[in-house]
Coordinates of C-alpha atoms in Angstrom, one line a residue:
X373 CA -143.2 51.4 87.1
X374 CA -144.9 54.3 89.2
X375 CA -148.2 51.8 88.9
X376 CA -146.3 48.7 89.9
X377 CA -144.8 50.6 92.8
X378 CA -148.1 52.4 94.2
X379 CA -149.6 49.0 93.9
X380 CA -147.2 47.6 96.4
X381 CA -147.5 50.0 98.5
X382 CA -150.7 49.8 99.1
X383 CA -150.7 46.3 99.3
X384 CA -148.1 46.9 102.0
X385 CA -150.2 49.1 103.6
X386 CA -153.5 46.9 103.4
X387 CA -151.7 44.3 105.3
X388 CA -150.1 46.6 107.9
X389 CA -153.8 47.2 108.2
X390 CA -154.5 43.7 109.1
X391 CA -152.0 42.9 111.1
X392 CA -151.7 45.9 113.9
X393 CA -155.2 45.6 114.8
X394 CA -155.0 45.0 118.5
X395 CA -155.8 48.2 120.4
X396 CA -155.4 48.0 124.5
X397 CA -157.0 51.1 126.1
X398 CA -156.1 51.7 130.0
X399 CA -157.9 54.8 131.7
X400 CA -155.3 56.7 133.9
X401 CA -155.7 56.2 137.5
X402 CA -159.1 55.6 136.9
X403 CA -161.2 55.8 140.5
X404 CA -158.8 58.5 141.6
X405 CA -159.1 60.6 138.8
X406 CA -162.8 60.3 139.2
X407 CA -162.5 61.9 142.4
X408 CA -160.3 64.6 141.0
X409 CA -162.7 65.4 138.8
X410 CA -166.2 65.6 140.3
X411 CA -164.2 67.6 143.4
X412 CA -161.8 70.2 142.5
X413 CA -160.3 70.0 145.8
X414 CA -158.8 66.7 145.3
X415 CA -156.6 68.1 142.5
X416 CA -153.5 68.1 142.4
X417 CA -152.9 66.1 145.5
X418 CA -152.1 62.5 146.6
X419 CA -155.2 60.7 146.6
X420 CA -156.5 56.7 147.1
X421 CA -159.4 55.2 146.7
X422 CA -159.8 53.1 149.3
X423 CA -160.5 51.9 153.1
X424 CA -159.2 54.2 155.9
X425 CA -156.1 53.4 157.8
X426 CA -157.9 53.5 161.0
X427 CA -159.6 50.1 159.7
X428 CA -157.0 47.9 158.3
X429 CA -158.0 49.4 155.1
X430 CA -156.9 48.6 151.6
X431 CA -155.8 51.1 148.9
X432 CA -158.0 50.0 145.7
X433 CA -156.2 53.1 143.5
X434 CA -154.3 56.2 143.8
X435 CA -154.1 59.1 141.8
X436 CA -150.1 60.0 140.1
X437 CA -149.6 62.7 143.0
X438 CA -149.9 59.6 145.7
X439 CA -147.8 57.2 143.4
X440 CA -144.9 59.5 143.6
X441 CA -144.5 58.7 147.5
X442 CA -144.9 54.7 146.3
X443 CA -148.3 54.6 147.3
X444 CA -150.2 52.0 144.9
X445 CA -153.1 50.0 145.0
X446 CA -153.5 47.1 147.2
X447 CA -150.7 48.3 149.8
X448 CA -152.4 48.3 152.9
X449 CA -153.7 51.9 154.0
X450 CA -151.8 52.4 156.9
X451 CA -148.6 51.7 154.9
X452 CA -149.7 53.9 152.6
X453 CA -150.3 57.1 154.8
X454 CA -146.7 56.4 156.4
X455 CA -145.5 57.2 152.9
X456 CA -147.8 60.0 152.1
X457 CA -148.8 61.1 156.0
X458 CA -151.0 64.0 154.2
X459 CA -152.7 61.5 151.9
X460 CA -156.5 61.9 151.6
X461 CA -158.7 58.8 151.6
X462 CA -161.8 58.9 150.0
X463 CA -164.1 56.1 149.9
X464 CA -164.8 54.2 146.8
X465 CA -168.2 55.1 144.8
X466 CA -168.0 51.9 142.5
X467 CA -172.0 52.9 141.1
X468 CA -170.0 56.5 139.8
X469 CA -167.4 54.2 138.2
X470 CA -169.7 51.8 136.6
X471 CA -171.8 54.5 135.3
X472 CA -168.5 56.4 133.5
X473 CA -167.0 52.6 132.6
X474 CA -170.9 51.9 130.4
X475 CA -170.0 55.3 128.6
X476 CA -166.8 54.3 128.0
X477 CA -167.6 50.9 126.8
X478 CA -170.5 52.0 125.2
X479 CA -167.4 54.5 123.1
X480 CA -165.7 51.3 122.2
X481 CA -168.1 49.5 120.7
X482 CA -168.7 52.8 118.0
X483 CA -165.4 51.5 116.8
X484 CA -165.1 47.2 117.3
X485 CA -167.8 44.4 118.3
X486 CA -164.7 42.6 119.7
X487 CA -164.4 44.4 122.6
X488 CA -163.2 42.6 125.5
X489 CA -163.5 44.3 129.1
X490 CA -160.2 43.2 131.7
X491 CA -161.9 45.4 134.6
X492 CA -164.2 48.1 134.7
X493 CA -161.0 50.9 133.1
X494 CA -159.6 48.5 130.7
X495 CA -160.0 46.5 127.8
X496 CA -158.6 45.2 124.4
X497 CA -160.4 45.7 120.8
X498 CA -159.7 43.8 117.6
X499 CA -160.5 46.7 115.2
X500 CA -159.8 44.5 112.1
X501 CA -163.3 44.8 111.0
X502 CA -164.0 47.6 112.5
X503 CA -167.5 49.8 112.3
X504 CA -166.1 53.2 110.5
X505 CA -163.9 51.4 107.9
X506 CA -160.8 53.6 109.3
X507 CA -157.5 51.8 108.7
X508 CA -155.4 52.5 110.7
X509 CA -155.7 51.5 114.4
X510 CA -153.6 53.6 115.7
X511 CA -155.9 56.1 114.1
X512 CA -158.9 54.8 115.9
X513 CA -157.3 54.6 119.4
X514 CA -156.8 58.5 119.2
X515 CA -160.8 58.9 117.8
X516 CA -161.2 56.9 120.9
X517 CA -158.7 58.8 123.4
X518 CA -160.5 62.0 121.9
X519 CA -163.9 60.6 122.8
X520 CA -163.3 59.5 126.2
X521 CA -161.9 62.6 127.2
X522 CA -164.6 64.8 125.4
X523 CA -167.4 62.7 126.7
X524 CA -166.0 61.7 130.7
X525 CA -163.5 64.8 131.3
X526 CA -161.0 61.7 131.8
X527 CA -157.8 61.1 130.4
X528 CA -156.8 57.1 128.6
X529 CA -153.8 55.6 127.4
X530 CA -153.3 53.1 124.4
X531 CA -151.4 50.7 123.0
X532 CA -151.5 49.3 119.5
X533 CA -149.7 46.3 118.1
X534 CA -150.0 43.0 116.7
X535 CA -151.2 41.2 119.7
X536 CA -153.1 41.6 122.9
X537 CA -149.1 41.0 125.3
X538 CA -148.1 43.8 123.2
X539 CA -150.7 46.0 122.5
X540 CA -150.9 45.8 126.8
X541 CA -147.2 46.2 127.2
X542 CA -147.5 49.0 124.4
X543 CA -150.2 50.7 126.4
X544 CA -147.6 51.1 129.9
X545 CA -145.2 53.5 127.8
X546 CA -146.6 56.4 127.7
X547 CA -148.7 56.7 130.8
X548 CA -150.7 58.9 131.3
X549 CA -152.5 60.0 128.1
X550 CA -150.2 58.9 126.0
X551 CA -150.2 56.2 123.0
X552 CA -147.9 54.1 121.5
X553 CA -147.9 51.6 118.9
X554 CA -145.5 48.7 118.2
X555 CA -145.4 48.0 114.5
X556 CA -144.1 44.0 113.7
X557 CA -140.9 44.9 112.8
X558 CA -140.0 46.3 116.1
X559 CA -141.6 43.7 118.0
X560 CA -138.6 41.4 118.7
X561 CA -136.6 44.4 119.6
X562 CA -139.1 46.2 122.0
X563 CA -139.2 42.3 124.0
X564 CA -135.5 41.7 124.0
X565 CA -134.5 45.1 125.3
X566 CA -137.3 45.4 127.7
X567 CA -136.6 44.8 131.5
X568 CA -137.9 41.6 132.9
X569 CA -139.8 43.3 135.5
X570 CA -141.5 45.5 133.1
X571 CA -143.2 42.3 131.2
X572 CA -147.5 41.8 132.0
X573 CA -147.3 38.7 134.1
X574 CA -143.9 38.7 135.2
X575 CA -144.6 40.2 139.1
X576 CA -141.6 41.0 141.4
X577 CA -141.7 37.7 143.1
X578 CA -140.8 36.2 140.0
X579 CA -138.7 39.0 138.3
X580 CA -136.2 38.4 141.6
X581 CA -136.0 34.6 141.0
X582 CA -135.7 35.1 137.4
X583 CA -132.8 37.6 138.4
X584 CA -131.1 35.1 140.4
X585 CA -131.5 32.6 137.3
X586 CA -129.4 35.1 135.3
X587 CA -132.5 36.8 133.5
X588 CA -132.9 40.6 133.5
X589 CA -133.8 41.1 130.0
X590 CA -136.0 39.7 127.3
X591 CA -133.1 38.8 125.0
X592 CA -131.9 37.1 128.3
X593 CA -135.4 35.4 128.5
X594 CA -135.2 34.5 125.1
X595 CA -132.4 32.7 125.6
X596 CA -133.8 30.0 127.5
X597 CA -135.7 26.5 126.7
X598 CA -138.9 25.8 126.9
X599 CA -138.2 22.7 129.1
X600 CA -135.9 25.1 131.4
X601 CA -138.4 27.5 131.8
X602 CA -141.3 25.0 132.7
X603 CA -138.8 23.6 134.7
X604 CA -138.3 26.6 137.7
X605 CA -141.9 28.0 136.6
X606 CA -144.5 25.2 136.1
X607 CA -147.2 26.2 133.6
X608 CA -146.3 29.9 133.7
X609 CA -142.9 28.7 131.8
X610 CA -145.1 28.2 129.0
X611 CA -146.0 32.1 128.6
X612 CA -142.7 32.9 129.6
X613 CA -141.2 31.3 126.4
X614 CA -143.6 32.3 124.2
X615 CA -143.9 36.5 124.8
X616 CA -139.7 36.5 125.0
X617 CA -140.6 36.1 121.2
X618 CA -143.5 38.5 121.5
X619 CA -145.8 35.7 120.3
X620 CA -149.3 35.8 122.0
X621 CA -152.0 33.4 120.2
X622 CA -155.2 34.7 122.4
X623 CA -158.0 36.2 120.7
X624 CA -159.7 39.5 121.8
X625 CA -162.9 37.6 123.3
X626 CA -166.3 39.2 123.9
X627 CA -168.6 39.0 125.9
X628 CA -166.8 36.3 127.9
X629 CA -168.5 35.1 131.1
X630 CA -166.5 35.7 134.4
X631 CA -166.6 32.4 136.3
X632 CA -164.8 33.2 139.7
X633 CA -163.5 36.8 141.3
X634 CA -160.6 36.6 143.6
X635 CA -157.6 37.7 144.5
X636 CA -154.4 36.3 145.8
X637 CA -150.8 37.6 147.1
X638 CA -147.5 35.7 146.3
X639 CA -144.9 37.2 149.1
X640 CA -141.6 38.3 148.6
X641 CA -140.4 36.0 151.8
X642 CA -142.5 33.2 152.8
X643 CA -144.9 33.7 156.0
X644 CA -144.3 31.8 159.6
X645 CA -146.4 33.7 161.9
X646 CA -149.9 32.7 161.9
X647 CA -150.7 36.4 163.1
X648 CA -149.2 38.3 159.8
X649 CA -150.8 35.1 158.0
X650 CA -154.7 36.4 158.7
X651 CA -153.7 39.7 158.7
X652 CA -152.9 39.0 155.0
X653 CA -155.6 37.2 154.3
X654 CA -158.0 39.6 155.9
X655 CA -156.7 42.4 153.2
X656 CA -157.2 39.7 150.4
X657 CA -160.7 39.3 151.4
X658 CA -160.8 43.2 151.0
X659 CA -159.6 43.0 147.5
X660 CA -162.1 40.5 146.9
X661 CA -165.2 42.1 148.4
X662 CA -163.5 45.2 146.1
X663 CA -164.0 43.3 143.0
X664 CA -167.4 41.9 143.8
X665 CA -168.5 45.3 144.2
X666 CA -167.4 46.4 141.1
X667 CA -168.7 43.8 139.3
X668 CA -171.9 44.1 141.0
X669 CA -172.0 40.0 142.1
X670 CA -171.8 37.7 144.9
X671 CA -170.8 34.0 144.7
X672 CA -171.8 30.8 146.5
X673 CA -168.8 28.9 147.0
X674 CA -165.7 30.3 148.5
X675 CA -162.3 28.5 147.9
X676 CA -158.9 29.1 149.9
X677 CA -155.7 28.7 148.0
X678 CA -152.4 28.4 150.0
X679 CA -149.0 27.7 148.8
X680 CA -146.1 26.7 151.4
X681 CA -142.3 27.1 150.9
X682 CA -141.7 23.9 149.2
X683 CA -144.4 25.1 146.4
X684 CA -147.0 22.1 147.8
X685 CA -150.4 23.7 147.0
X686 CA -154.0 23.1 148.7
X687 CA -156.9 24.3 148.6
X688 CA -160.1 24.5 150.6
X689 CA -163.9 25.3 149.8
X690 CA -167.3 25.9 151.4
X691 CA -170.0 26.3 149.2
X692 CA -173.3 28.6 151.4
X693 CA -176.5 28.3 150.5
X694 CA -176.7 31.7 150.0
X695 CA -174.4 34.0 148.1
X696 CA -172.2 36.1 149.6
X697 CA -170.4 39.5 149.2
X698 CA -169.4 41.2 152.5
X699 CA -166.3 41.3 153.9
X700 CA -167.1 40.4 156.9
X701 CA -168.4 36.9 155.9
X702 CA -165.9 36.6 153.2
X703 CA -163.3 36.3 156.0
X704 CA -164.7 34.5 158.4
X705 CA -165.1 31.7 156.1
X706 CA -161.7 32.2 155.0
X707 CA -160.3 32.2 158.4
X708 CA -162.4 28.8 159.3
X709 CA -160.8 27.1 156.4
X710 CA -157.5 28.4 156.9
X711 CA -157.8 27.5 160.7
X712 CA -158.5 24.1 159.4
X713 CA -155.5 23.4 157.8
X714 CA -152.7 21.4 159.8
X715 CA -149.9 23.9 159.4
X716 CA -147.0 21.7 161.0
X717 CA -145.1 25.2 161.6
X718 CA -144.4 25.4 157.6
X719 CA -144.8 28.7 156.2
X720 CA -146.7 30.0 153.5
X721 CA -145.5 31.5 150.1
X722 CA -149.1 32.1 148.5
X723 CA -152.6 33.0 150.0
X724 CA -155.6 33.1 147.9
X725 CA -160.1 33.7 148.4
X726 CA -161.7 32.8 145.4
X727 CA -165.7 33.3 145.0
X728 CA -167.5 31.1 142.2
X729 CA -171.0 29.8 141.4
X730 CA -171.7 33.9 140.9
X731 CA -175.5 34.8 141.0
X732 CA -175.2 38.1 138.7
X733 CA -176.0 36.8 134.9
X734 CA -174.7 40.2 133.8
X735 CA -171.6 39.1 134.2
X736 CA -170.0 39.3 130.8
X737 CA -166.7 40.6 131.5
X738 CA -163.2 38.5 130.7
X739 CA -161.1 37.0 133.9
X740 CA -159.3 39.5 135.3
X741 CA -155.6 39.2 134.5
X742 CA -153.2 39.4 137.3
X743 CA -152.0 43.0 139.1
X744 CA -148.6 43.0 140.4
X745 CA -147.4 45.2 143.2
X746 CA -144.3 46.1 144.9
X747 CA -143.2 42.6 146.6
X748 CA -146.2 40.4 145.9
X749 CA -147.8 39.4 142.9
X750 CA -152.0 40.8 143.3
X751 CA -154.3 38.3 141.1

């Protein structure tokens, strides 16, 4: 009986194995706590990363001293020094960060081959078969934690579960340096109890309209169709339905090649004044000539994305005969295809710059998934 029972219990424990095997590791605050570090001055005080406020600058990251004043990334810099006014600004140093994300990666791959990079402080692992035969993957996220910190003098958090919604969702508990796992049987729970605003992908553009709809919670989410939900969110209604039931099909991918870097804002009220409208756009194409930089690429075709109040979407590209990468160009060209767009005084609900046809064949990073800030959704 004693046989028959450690039998099962192994067997139990061989397909735990196999089924939490999704490990999401997020370093804390990542450019600003590189900044910390290599100057002790910085500690200890509100920090961003970012362009100054004296230039229509955008905030690219911000260390947990700055957050606690609601200063966050992609808030435009002179917003963010009215919150913080003794905030310092230090100027990104995306060849440091590269350099520290290699050693990083270069740490993840001692543990998976399925490694799949989200940005240059993120990424997922699928540790089923993974290099050191350890069993447990909440076991290898701390070897990993451990080796990060050891090796960079920088803190990570992880999350662990049975797929890569939860393994991220698992991963924003416990922040910073903290881990959590989310074992199958608590995965229905975790989702219905959860706030809808606190779900990847839902941003607070469409937590509010969900609100309004009568959803705050994932049981709430749950609740509804899939035809009701496709209904008042297009396509998105489709991933809606399926993480209220913490289902997520996608496979850790590596190596996958990025196609197109951009960025685009989804505002909290719809836009009239043509003014505010390039003054937005203007601090997309920052966030765009951020990301190129990080990913060390330029693109040759640049697309404009704009959606108006009644949801009608266009877009409009130019594709240069040379690549591009500097901000400067990035929004002229933006601007010239914006300016060419026959407004008839509607207003705007969604801007968007896109760069594609990328020239860097080191790309080998997956699409970004989106970044949601306070009022606007950040892709």
């Amino acid at each position: 009986m004693r046989s028959k029972t450690r039998e099962r219990f192994i067997k139990l424990t061989l397909d735990y194995c196999q089924v939490v095997n999704i490990v999401h590791v997020d370093m804390d605050a990542f450019y600003a706590l590189v900044e910390q570090r290599d100057n002790p001055s910085y500690r200890g005080k509100p920090l961003v990363v970012g362009g100054s406020p004296n230039q229509r600058g955008v905030v690219a990251a911000a260390s947990y001293e700055a957050r606690k004043f609601g200063v966050h990334s992609a808030m435009p810099s002179i917003t963010a020094i009215a919150k913080c006014p003794g905030l310092i600004f230090v100027r990104p140093r995306f060849d440091v960060y590269r350099e520290i994300s290699a050693a990083i990666h270069a740490i993840f791959k001692r543990y998976s081959d399925l490694v799949e990079g989200v940005a240059l402080d993120e990424a997922y692992l699928d540790v089923t078969e993974n290099r050191q035969n350890i069993p447990y993957a909440s076991t290898i996220a701390r070897h990993i934690k451990t080796a990060i910190f050891q090796e960079t003098q920088l803190t990570a958090t992880a999350g662990v579960s049975i797929n890569k919604f939860l393994a991220k969702m698992a991963s924003g508990q416990n922040k910073p340096n903290g881990l959590t796992v989310i074992l199958p049987e608590q995965a229905i729970v975790f989702v219905e109890q959860l706030a809808i605003e606190k779900f990847h992908g839902i941003g607070e553009v469409t937590a509010a309209k969900m609100h309004s709809l009568g959803i705050h919670t994932g049981a709430d989410l749950k609740e509804r169709s899939l035809t009701d939900l496709t209904h008042h969110f297009g396509k998105a209604g489709n991933y809606y339905y399926k993480i209220a039931r913490a289902e997520d099909d996608r496979p850790v991918e590596a190596n996958r090649v990025r196609k197109s870097i951009g960025a685009e804002t989804s505002f909290a009220q719809d836009l009239s004044d043509v003014g505010q409208m390039l003054q937005e756009l203007e601090q997309i194409a920052q966030i765009v000539e951020q990301r190129l930089e990080q990913h060390e690429t330029r693109g040759r075709t640049l697309t404009l994305k704009v959606k108006f109040s009644d949801y009608q979407q266009l877009t409009r590209s130019k594709t240069m005969l040379a690549p591009v990468s500097e901000l400067s160009t990035i929004f002229e060209i933006a601007k010239a295809l914006f300016e060419s767009i026959d407004l008839e005084n509607r207003s705007i609900r969604l801007l968007g710059i896109s760069l594609s046809n990328l020239d860097n064949q080191k790309q080998s990073q997956a699409i970004q998934l989106p970044l949601f800030q306070n009022g606007n959704i950040i892709f």
